[in-house]
mmCIF file of C-alpha atoms in Angstrom:
data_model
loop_
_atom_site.group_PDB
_atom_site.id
_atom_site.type_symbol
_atom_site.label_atom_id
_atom_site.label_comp_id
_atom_site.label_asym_id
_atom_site.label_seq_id
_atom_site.Cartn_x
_atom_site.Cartn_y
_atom_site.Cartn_z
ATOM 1 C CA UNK A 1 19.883 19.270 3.155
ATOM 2 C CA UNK A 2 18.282 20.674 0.224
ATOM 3 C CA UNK A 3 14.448 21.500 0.776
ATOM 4 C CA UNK A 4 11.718 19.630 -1.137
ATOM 5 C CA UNK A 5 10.529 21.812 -3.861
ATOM 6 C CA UNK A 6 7.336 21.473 -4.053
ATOM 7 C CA UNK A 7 7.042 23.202 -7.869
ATOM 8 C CA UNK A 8 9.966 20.942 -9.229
ATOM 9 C CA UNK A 9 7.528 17.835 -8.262
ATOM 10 C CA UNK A 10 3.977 18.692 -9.472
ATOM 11 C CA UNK A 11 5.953 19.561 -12.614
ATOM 12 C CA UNK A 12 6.975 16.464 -12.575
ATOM 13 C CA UNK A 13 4.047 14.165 -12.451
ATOM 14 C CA UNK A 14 2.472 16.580 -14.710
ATOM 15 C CA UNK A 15 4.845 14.849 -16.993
ATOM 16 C CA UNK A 16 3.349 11.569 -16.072
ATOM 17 C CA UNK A 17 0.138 12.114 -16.152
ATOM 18 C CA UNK A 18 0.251 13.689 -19.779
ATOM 19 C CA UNK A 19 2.168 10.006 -20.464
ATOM 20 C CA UNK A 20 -0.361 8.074 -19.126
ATOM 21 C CA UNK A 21 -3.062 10.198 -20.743
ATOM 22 C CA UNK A 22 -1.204 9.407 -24.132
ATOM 23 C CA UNK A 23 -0.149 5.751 -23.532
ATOM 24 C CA UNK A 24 -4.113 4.837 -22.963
ATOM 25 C CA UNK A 25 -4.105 4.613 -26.402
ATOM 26 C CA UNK A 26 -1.998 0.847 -26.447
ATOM 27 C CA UNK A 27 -4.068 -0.304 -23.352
ATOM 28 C CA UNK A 28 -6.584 -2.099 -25.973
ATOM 29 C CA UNK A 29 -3.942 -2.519 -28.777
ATOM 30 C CA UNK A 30 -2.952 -6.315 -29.367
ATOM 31 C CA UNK A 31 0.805 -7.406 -30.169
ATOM 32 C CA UNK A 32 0.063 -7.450 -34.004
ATOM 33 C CA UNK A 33 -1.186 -3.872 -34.125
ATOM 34 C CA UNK A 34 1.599 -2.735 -32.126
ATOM 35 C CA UNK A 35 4.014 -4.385 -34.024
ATOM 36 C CA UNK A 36 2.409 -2.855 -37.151
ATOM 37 C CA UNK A 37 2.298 0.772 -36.154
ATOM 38 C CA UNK A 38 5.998 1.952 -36.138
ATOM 39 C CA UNK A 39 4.804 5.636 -34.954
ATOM 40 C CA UNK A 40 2.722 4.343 -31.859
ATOM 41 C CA UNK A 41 5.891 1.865 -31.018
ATOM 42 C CA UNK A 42 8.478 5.064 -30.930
ATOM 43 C CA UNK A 43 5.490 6.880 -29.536
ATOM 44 C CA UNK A 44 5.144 4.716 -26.593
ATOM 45 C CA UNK A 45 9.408 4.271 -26.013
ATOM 46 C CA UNK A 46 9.219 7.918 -25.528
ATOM 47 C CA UNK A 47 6.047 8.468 -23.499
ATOM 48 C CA UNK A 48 7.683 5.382 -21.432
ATOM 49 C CA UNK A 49 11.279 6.828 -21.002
ATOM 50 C CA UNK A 50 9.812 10.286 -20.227
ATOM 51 C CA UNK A 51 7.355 8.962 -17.526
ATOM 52 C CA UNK A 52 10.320 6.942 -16.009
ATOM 53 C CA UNK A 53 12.400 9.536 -16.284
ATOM 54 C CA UNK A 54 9.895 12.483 -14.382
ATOM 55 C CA UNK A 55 9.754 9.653 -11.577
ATOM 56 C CA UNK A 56 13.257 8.790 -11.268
ATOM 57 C CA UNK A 57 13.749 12.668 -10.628
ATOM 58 C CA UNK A 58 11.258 12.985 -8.230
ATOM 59 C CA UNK A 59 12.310 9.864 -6.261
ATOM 60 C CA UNK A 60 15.857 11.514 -5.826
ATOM 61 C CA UNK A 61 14.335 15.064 -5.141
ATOM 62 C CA UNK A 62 12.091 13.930 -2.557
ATOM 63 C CA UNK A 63 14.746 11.293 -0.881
ATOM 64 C CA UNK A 64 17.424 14.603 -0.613
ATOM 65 C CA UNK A 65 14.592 16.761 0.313
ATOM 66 C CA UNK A 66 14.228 14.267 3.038
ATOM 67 C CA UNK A 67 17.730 14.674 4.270
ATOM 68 C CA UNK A 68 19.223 11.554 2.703
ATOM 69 C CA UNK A 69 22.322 10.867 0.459
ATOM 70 C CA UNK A 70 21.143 10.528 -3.371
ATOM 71 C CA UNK A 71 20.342 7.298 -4.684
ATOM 72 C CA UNK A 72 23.563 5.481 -6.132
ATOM 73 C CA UNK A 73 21.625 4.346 -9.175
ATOM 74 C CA UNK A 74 17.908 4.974 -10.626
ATOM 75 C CA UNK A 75 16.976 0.970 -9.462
ATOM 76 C CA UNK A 76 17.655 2.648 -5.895
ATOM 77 C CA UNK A 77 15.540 5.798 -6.482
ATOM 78 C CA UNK A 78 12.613 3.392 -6.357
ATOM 79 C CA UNK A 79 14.057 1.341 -3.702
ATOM 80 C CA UNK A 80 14.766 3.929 -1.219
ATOM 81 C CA UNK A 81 11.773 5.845 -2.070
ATOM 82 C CA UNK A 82 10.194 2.710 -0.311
ATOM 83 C CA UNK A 83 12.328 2.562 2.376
ATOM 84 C CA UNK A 84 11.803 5.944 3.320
ATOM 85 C CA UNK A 85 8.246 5.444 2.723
ATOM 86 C CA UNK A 86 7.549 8.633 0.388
ATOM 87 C CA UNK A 87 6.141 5.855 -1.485
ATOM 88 C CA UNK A 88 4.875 2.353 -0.473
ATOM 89 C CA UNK A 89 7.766 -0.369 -0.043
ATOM 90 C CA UNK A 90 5.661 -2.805 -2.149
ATOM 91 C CA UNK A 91 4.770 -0.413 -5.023
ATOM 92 C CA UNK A 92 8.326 0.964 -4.879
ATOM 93 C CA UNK A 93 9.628 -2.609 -5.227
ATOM 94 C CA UNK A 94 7.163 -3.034 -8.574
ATOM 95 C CA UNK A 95 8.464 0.034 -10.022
ATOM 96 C CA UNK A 96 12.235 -0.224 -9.578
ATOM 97 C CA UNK A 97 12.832 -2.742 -12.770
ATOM 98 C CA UNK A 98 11.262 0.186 -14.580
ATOM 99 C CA UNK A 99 15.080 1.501 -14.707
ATOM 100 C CA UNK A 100 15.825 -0.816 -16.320
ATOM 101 C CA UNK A 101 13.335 -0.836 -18.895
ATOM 102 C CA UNK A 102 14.228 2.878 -18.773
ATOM 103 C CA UNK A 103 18.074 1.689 -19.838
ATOM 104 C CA UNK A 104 16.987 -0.403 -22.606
ATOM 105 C CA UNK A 105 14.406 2.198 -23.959
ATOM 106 C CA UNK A 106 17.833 4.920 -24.058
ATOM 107 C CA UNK A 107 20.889 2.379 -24.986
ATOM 108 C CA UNK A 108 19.491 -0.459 -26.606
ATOM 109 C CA UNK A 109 16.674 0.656 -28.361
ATOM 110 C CA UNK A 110 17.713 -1.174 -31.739
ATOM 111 C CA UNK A 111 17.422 -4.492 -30.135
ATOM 112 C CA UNK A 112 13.765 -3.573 -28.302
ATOM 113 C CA UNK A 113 11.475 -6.484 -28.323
ATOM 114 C CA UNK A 114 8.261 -4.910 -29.223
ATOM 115 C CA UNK A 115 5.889 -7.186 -27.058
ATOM 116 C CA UNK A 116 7.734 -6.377 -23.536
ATOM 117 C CA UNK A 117 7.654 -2.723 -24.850
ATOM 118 C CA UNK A 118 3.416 -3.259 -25.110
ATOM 119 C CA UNK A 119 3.456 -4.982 -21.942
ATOM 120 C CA UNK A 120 5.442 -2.988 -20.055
ATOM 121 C CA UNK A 121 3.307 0.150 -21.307
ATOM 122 C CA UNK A 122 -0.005 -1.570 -20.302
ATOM 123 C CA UNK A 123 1.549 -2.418 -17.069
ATOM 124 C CA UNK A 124 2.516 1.488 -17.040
ATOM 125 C CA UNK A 125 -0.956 2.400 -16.656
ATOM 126 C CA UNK A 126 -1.528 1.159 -13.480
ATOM 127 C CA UNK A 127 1.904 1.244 -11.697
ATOM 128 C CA UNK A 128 2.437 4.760 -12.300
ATOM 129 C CA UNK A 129 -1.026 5.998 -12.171
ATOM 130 C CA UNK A 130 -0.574 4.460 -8.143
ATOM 131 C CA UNK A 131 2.741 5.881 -8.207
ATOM 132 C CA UNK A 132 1.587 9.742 -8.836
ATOM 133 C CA UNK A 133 -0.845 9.101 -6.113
ATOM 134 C CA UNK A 134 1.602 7.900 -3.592
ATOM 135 C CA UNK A 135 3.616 11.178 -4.285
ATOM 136 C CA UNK A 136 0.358 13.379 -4.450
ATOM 137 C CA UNK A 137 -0.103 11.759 -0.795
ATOM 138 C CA UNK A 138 3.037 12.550 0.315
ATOM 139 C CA UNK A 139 3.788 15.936 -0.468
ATOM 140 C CA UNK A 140 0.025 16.382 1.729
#
């Protein structure tokens, strides 16, 4: 069992918090200005994929920490997260098709449709904000 490191995860959700801070700049944007603004659009895949990213790592930190095998996939990083209850099973269960978005943001980012991106960014806000709380709670 590897011990949690506490360092490796407040570094972590620094990461999301700076992407949160950013993204609050699409929470009042409307499709058309999205759409329209080809730096905020790449701005936000990033600041999304990052965020994801920080809390995929700290799901499988804190799950070995805990003395459990590694997640098979980042879906399950959220899922067992929940089931070990470093996070809440509901909240974990909201966050877990963000690995997915996470995929599309990385492989199929030429085919992005620009509305789920602004809607999944929006729905960012709140999700992860409860999400670095959770962890915050957590670690104590």
């Amino acid at each position: 069992m590897t011990p949690v490191d506490r360092d490796i995860v407040v570094r972590k959700l620094a990461v999301i918090i700076g992407s949160l801070k950013a993204l609050e700049a699409v929470r009042t944007m409307t499709g058309e200005q999205f759409a329209r603004d080809l730096y905020m659009r790449k701005a936000t895949e990033r600041l999304l994929q990052e965020l994801i990213e920080a809390a995929i790592d700290i799901n499988t930190h804190l799950i070995v920490g805990s003395g459990q095998a590694a997640p098979d996939d980042y879906f399950d990083s959220f899922i067992l997260a929940g089931q070990y209850a470093l996070i809440p099973a509901e909240l974990a269960g909201e966050l877990a098709p963000s690995a997915g978005l996470r995929n599309r943001l990385v492989h199929e980012y030429d085919v992005l449709d620009q509305s789920l991106v602004l809607e999944a960014a929006k729905k960012a806000l709140s999700l992860y904000a409860r999400y670095v709380g959770a962890v915050e709670r957590y670690l104590g």
